[in-house]
Each structure stands twice: as structure tokens, then as C-alpha cells.
Amino acid sequence: MSRISIIGIGYVGAVSAACLAEDGHTVVAVDTDPSKVAKLNAGEPPIVEAGLATLLARNVNRGRLSATTDVCAAVANTDITFICVGTPSAAEGSVELNYVKQACSDVAGALRTKNSFHSVVLRSTIVPGTMEETCIPILEMVSGLTAGRDFGVGYYPEFLREGTAIDDNYNPGLIVFAALDSRTENVLRDLNARLSCACSVVPLSTAEMIKYTSNSWRAAKITFANEIGNIAKSCGIDGQLVMKVLCSDDKVSMSPYFMRPGFAFGGSCLPKDVRALRHVAHKGGVATPMLDSVLEANTRQIERAENLVHNSGGRSVGMVGISFKAGTDDLRESPLAELASRLISKGFGLKVYDPSVRVAYQSELGGSGRGDGKVPDLKERLVARIEELIDEADVLLVGNRYEETIEPLARAAVAKSLVDLTRLRPDLRSGGFYEGICW
């Protein structure tokens, strides 16, 4: 079992302290507010949360949980410190870090007089880059020690919902953390070893980003559901029933396939149906700011890809894929066809490798090039072999992913500009001649 100190007896700190003590760890909670310290030492919760009073009282009586205002004493008598202080919004919308900075400074001061290895783990919600740009420099400067060598560092965001926090702690949907050193990583793994949820160990800034993404995604889902509910009501429909049935579909509606950053959406369904639903809403006098922004954001993603090609410096483009997705010859509202049209209109030479579209033309199918009124002379622009496309292009533009193209394109990216809208391989990141649209 671990000896853990927790800085901040607020919502996250109080719940974490109670649950960790319940798990058998020795926990010392720290706060600058003497009244919170007194309450916790009496086994009383400083906040209202279902089940918290029972856990606190039981573990204070067991001697596993105590509280103090003395940071130095808490750090001296524990092996790992969780910083759980608040990060409210500043006036202009940025995150306010005063409490985090003070906590880091206080813990670092305590580290100066400690001879044994100690890990410092942030749990506060902080924007990407805060650990590396703010927290670690303060910890090193004040302590005079080197992070990752003389003391451990980690970031371990929480995903607790008020009202169900204790259940969320023991039945998590997501466990994410980052660590500079193996000792801190091992402690965090051990703390979560009995939980059924797998641990995702990622870089510091990625863990910070995941926390903000999680909260923003929840906010977006609520906003979307509300907008659908408003439209449904204007049509005399029960919006809650609509969303209940939709959420039962984990093959398409709730699929992670659509949560993969990349290029714009297109095809014969999504663009026209979003437009149609907006039209229904506007007829009923219902505003649709979220659906409006969906279409605007989609257009911006096409512009983003266009700018990446412009910035590559090439004038001859070899495009991989032009249908709205791989495995079909359907060009109806294909964002790749729109992108190709824009590039051609601005003087770029363009050749295309798309086996499905090429087969449709070769077979003289009635729907060959269906929906395509954007790309002039498309049939003549199609090439049969990916090697031919690579040889003739200054810049390669990958819109759809075909297995046979992955290795040739990856090799070509070593010496030739490549703009990737689909991600050829998970290990590829922007750098050198390679540019990923979202990675």
C-alpha cells in the first residue's frame, strides 16, 4: 500500500482521499483552509456527495485518513503527492493557474529537505503544455532538483461526475495518465490495478488534452441533443425518444469510426441531410447554431487541406482517392473532388489514383463519375499504378487509404512532399516532407 498526500480538499481532493483510504492506502490531505482540515479530521465531508460521509468517517476512524495545513509534514511522511487544486477561468477565458503554481511551489519547497524519492502528480485540469511549461519548471527551480531523476512527475486527470463520483472512481470508463519516470508510472499502475478499465499511458501534453477533450465532448453532446430536441418539438416529435433510440446504435451512430480526426465528410447523405434538417428547423423558427457550425467546420477542413498543398511548394499534385470514401466510385459531394477542383482552378496539375473510380469508367458503368461535375477531364486524369502517380507528382495528396499504396507512399515521403488527410500509418507525424492534416 502507498502513502499518499493530496493537496486540496475540494471536490476532487476529498473524493480521491476517501477512495484511496478505502482501498487501504494511508492518505494525508492538505488544505490552506483550517475549517476543511478540521471537518475532514472529524470524519465529516467538506462537500455534498453521495456516499462520501460514510467513507470519510470509516477511514478516519481506521487511522488511514487525516488532514493538515502543513505541506512539508505531509510530503515528508508520504511517497507521492496528488495536486488537486482548482483551475477556474480567468476573465478572458484562459485557465487560472495561481493555485496550481502555489501548490507546485509548496510541494517543491518540501522536496528540498526530503532525502527519499518522491513523486508529484497533478490531477487538476490544466491545458496542454502546462506540465512542461509551468509545473515542472517551478518544481525544479524551487526544489533545486531534476524532474524524472531526483523526483517523479506525472499527470493523472480525473473523470469524476458530481453526484456519482465514488461510483465513477470504482467503475471508470477511462483511466489516463502520463509519467516522466518509471517509478511514478508503476505507482499509478498499482493504484489502478484492481479496476477493470485498461490504463492508457500517454505523453504529458496528450493526457492534458484528453481531459479537455472529454469535457468539451460532453458539452458538445448536450448541445447537440438539445438542438435535436428543439427541432423535434417544433415538428411535434418527442426529442428524448429520438435520442434514446439513436444512442442504442453502437455500430454507426455511436461508433468510434466517426471520432477519428481527418478530412471533411461528404457523400450522398451527410451534407444534404444536415442541410435538410436545418431547413426543417428554420421553417419551425428553431435556431441551429450547432448544425450551422458543423457545415462551416467541414468547409474549413477543406480549406485547411488546400492550404497545406499550397504551402508544400509543389505545382504538380498526385492525388490518392477522389471518391467520398475508399471502396466506392461515388463522387457525390466528395470533399476530395471539391479539393481537386479548387487546386485545378488555381493552376495545379493534377493526376488521380482511385481504383474504384477507374474501374467504374473502364467498365462503362452507368454511374461512372456519378455526381462529379467538379473535376474537369477526370477520366483522363486517372492513373493505373500508384508508382506512376508518385513519379509524376511534386506533391502527393492522400485522401483515401488503399492498402497497396501505404508502403510506396511512406517511402516517397522521405524525399517528396506528402500531405496526408487519412493517415497512412499510426506512427507518422508531421515533420520533414510529411504533413498530416490533424497529427
PDB file of N, CA, C and O in Angstrom, residues 67-101:
ATOM      1  N   ALA A  67      -5.886  14.942   7.965  1.00  0.00           N
ATOM      2  CA  ALA A  67      -5.741  16.202   7.227  1.00  0.00           C
ATOM      3  C   ALA A  67      -4.866  17.165   8.012  1.00  0.00           C
ATOM      4  O   ALA A  67      -4.775  17.094   9.245  1.00  0.00           O
ATOM      5  N   THR A  68      -4.231  18.082   7.281  1.00  0.00           N
ATOM      6  CA  THR A  68      -3.323  19.052   7.894  1.00  0.00           C
ATOM      7  C   THR A  68      -3.218  20.284   7.008  1.00  0.00           C
ATOM      8  O   THR A  68      -3.569  20.244   5.825  1.00  0.00           O
ATOM      9  N   THR A  69      -2.721  21.369   7.589  1.00  0.00           N
ATOM     10  CA  THR A  69      -2.387  22.563   6.801  1.00  0.00           C
ATOM     11  C   THR A  69      -0.896  22.600   6.487  1.00  0.00           C
ATOM     12  O   THR A  69      -0.432  23.506   5.792  1.00  0.00           O
ATOM     13  N   ASP A  70      -0.151  21.634   6.967  1.00  0.00           N
ATOM     14  CA  ASP A  70       1.311  21.621   6.860  1.00  0.00           C
ATOM     15  C   ASP A  70       1.752  20.781   5.648  1.00  0.00           C
ATOM     16  O   ASP A  70       1.812  19.552   5.710  1.00  0.00           O
ATOM     17  N   VAL A  71       2.086  21.455   4.547  1.00  0.00           N
ATOM     18  CA  VAL A  71       2.519  20.764   3.335  1.00  0.00           C
ATOM     19  C   VAL A  71       3.806  19.989   3.579  1.00  0.00           C
ATOM     20  O   VAL A  71       3.943  18.827   3.142  1.00  0.00           O
ATOM     21  N   CYS A  72       4.758  20.606   4.240  1.00  0.00           N
ATOM     22  CA  CYS A  72       6.060  19.961   4.448  1.00  0.00           C
ATOM     23  C   CYS A  72       5.921  18.653   5.218  1.00  0.00           C
ATOM     24  O   CYS A  72       6.542  17.640   4.865  1.00  0.00           O
ATOM     25  N   ALA A  73       5.091  18.656   6.242  1.00  0.00           N
ATOM     26  CA  ALA A  73       4.897  17.441   7.032  1.00  0.00           C
ATOM     27  C   ALA A  73       4.217  16.363   6.195  1.00  0.00           C
ATOM     28  O   ALA A  73       4.585  15.182   6.281  1.00  0.00           O
ATOM     29  N   ALA A  74       3.260  16.774   5.399  1.00  0.00           N
ATOM     30  CA  ALA A  74       2.537  15.808   4.570  1.00  0.00           C
ATOM     31  C   ALA A  74       3.465  15.162   3.556  1.00  0.00           C
ATOM     32  O   ALA A  74       3.437  13.942   3.353  1.00  0.00           O
ATOM     33  N   VAL A  75       4.296  15.969   2.899  1.00  0.00           N
ATOM     34  CA  VAL A  75       5.227  15.438   1.897  1.00  0.00           C
ATOM     35  C   VAL A  75       6.289  14.560   2.567  1.00  0.00           C
ATOM     36  O   VAL A  75       6.655  13.499   2.046  1.00  0.00           O
ATOM     37  N   ALA A  76       6.752  14.982   3.731  1.00  0.00           N
ATOM     38  CA  ALA A  76       7.794  14.231   4.443  1.00  0.00           C
ATOM     39  C   ALA A  76       7.333  12.829   4.812  1.00  0.00           C
ATOM     40  O   ALA A  76       8.132  11.885   4.836  1.00  0.00           O
ATOM     41  N   ASN A  77       6.042  12.674   5.077  1.00  0.00           N
ATOM     42  CA  ASN A  77       5.520  11.399   5.561  1.00  0.00           C
ATOM     43  C   ASN A  77       4.783  10.575   4.506  1.00  0.00           C
ATOM     44  O   ASN A  77       4.107   9.600   4.835  1.00  0.00           O
ATOM     45  N   THR A  78       4.941  10.970   3.245  1.00  0.00           N
ATOM     46  CA  THR A  78       4.309  10.214   2.157  1.00  0.00           C
ATOM     47  C   THR A  78       5.310  10.012   1.027  1.00  0.00           C
ATOM     48  O   THR A  78       6.413  10.566   1.039  1.00  0.00           O
ATOM     49  N   ASP A  79       4.909   9.209   0.040  1.00  0.00           N
ATOM     50  CA  ASP A  79       5.797   8.892  -1.075  1.00  0.00           C
ATOM     51  C   ASP A  79       5.352   9.492  -2.402  1.00  0.00           C
ATOM     52  O   ASP A  79       6.130   9.559  -3.355  1.00  0.00           O
ATOM     53  N   ILE A  80       4.091   9.917  -2.460  1.00  0.00           N
ATOM     54  CA  ILE A  80       3.549  10.504  -3.689  1.00  0.00           C
ATOM     55  C   ILE A  80       2.535  11.568  -3.307  1.00  0.00           C
ATOM     56  O   ILE A  80       1.777  11.395  -2.341  1.00  0.00           O
ATOM     57  N   THR A  81       2.562  12.672  -4.026  1.00  0.00           N
ATOM     58  CA  THR A  81       1.630  13.770  -3.773  1.00  0.00           C
ATOM     59  C   THR A  81       0.759  14.005  -4.984  1.00  0.00           C
ATOM     60  O   THR A  81       1.268  14.144  -6.104  1.00  0.00           O
ATOM     61  N   PHE A  82      -0.558  14.044  -4.767  1.00  0.00           N
ATOM     62  CA  PHE A  82      -1.511  14.435  -5.802  1.00  0.00           C
ATOM     63  C   PHE A  82      -1.903  15.888  -5.574  1.00  0.00           C
ATOM     64  O   PHE A  82      -2.342  16.253  -4.481  1.00  0.00           O
ATOM     65  N   ILE A  83      -1.746  16.716  -6.600  1.00  0.00           N
ATOM     66  CA  ILE A  83      -2.177  18.115  -6.526  1.00  0.00           C
ATOM     67  C   ILE A  83      -3.559  18.217  -7.162  1.00  0.00           C
ATOM     68  O   ILE A  83      -3.722  17.951  -8.356  1.00  0.00           O
ATOM     69  N   CYS A  84      -4.540  18.569  -6.348  1.00  0.00           N
ATOM     70  CA  CYS A  84      -5.943  18.581  -6.775  1.00  0.00           C
ATOM     71  C   CYS A  84      -6.591  19.940  -6.524  1.00  0.00           C
ATOM     72  O   CYS A  84      -7.739  20.022  -6.063  1.00  0.00           O
ATOM     73  N   VAL A  85      -5.870  21.009  -6.804  1.00  0.00           N
ATOM     74  CA  VAL A  85      -6.409  22.351  -6.552  1.00  0.00           C
ATOM     75  C   VAL A  85      -7.222  22.828  -7.752  1.00  0.00           C
ATOM     76  O   VAL A  85      -7.128  22.277  -8.848  1.00  0.00           O
ATOM     77  N   GLY A  86      -7.995  23.874  -7.543  1.00  0.00           N
ATOM     78  CA  GLY A  86      -8.886  24.375  -8.584  1.00  0.00           C
ATOM     79  C   GLY A  86      -8.159  25.129  -9.687  1.00  0.00           C
ATOM     80  O   GLY A  86      -7.093  25.722  -9.473  1.00  0.00           O
ATOM     81  N   THR A  87      -8.748  25.098 -10.879  1.00  0.00           N
ATOM     82  CA  THR A  87      -8.234  25.867 -12.019  1.00  0.00           C
ATOM     83  C   THR A  87      -9.410  26.606 -12.659  1.00  0.00           C
ATOM     84  O   THR A  87      -9.893  26.214 -13.729  1.00  0.00           O
ATOM     85  N   PRO A  88      -9.882  27.671 -12.018  1.00  0.00           N
ATOM     86  CA  PRO A  88     -11.036  28.407 -12.552  1.00  0.00           C
ATOM     87  C   PRO A  88     -10.682  29.179 -13.818  1.00  0.00           C
ATOM     88  O   PRO A  88      -9.501  29.305 -14.174  1.00  0.00           O
ATOM     89  N   SER A  89     -11.688  29.700 -14.480  1.00  0.00           N
ATOM     90  CA  SER A  89     -11.456  30.514 -15.677  1.00  0.00           C
ATOM     91  C   SER A  89     -10.981  31.906 -15.293  1.00  0.00           C
ATOM     92  O   SER A  89     -11.488  32.512 -14.339  1.00  0.00           O
ATOM     93  N   ALA A  90     -10.007  32.416 -16.049  1.00  0.00           N
ATOM     94  CA  ALA A  90      -9.617  33.816 -15.920  1.00  0.00           C
ATOM     95  C   ALA A  90     -10.626  34.666 -16.698  1.00  0.00           C
ATOM     96  O   ALA A  90     -11.466  34.146 -17.443  1.00  0.00           O
ATOM     97  N   ALA A  91     -10.537  35.976 -16.551  1.00  0.00           N
ATOM     98  CA  ALA A  91     -11.525  36.872 -17.142  1.00  0.00           C
ATOM     99  C   ALA A  91     -11.623  36.728 -18.653  1.00  0.00           C
ATOM    100  O   ALA A  91     -12.717  36.801 -19.228  1.00  0.00           O
ATOM    101  N   GLU A  92     -10.497  36.491 -19.322  1.00  0.00           N
ATOM    102  CA  GLU A  92     -10.513  36.408 -20.788  1.00  0.00           C
ATOM    103  C   GLU A  92     -10.781  34.991 -21.289  1.00  0.00           C
ATOM    104  O   GLU A  92     -10.766  34.730 -22.491  1.00  0.00           O
ATOM    105  N   GLY A  93     -11.034  34.035 -20.372  1.00  0.00           N
ATOM    106  CA  GLY A  93     -11.369  32.676 -20.775  1.00  0.00           C
ATOM    107  C   GLY A  93     -10.254  31.666 -20.612  1.00  0.00           C
ATOM    108  O   GLY A  93     -10.487  30.471 -20.732  1.00  0.00           O
ATOM    109  N   SER A  94      -9.040  32.133 -20.363  1.00  0.00           N
ATOM    110  CA  SER A  94      -7.931  31.193 -20.154  1.00  0.00           C
ATOM    111  C   SER A  94      -8.066  30.545 -18.781  1.00  0.00           C
ATOM    112  O   SER A  94      -8.884  30.953 -17.952  1.00  0.00           O
ATOM    113  N   VAL A  95      -7.262  29.511 -18.534  1.00  0.00           N
ATOM    114  CA  VAL A  95      -7.310  28.848 -17.237  1.00  0.00           C
ATOM    115  C   VAL A  95      -6.433  29.609 -16.243  1.00  0.00           C
ATOM    116  O   VAL A  95      -5.322  30.043 -16.569  1.00  0.00           O
ATOM    117  N   GLU A  96      -6.948  29.791 -15.044  1.00  0.00           N
ATOM    118  CA  GLU A  96      -6.220  30.489 -13.986  1.00  0.00           C
ATOM    119  C   GLU A  96      -5.348  29.479 -13.237  1.00  0.00           C
ATOM    120  O   GLU A  96      -5.847  28.495 -12.695  1.00  0.00           O
ATOM    121  N   LEU A  97      -4.043  29.713 -13.222  1.00  0.00           N
ATOM    122  CA  LEU A  97      -3.097  28.736 -12.675  1.00  0.00           C
ATOM    123  C   LEU A  97      -2.491  29.151 -11.333  1.00  0.00           C
ATOM    124  O   LEU A  97      -1.553  28.502 -10.864  1.00  0.00           O
ATOM    125  N   ASN A  98      -2.998  30.176 -10.702  1.00  0.00           N
ATOM    126  CA  ASN A  98      -2.375  30.645  -9.456  1.00  0.00           C
ATOM    127  C   ASN A  98      -2.337  29.557  -8.384  1.00  0.00           C
ATOM    128  O   ASN A  98      -1.328  29.384  -7.688  1.00  0.00           O
ATOM    129  N   TYR A  99      -3.452  28.812  -8.230  1.00  0.00           N
ATOM    130  CA  TYR A  99      -3.483  27.765  -7.209  1.00  0.00           C
ATOM    131  C   TYR A  99      -2.523  26.632  -7.560  1.00  0.00           C
ATOM    132  O   TYR A  99      -1.856  26.070  -6.678  1.00  0.00           O
ATOM    133  N   VAL A 100      -2.445  26.286  -8.834  1.00  0.00           N
ATOM    134  CA  VAL A 100      -1.534  25.232  -9.272  1.00  0.00           C
ATOM    135  C   VAL A 100      -0.090  25.652  -9.031  1.00  0.00           C
ATOM    136  O   VAL A 100       0.730  24.864  -8.519  1.00  0.00           O
ATOM    137  N   LYS A 101       0.244  26.874  -9.409  1.00  0.00           N
ATOM    138  CA  LYS A 101       1.610  27.359  -9.216  1.00  0.00           C
ATOM    139  C   LYS A 101       1.998  27.356  -7.742  1.00  0.00           C
ATOM    140  O   LYS A 101       3.113  26.956  -7.376  1.00  0.00           O
TER     141      LYS A 101
END
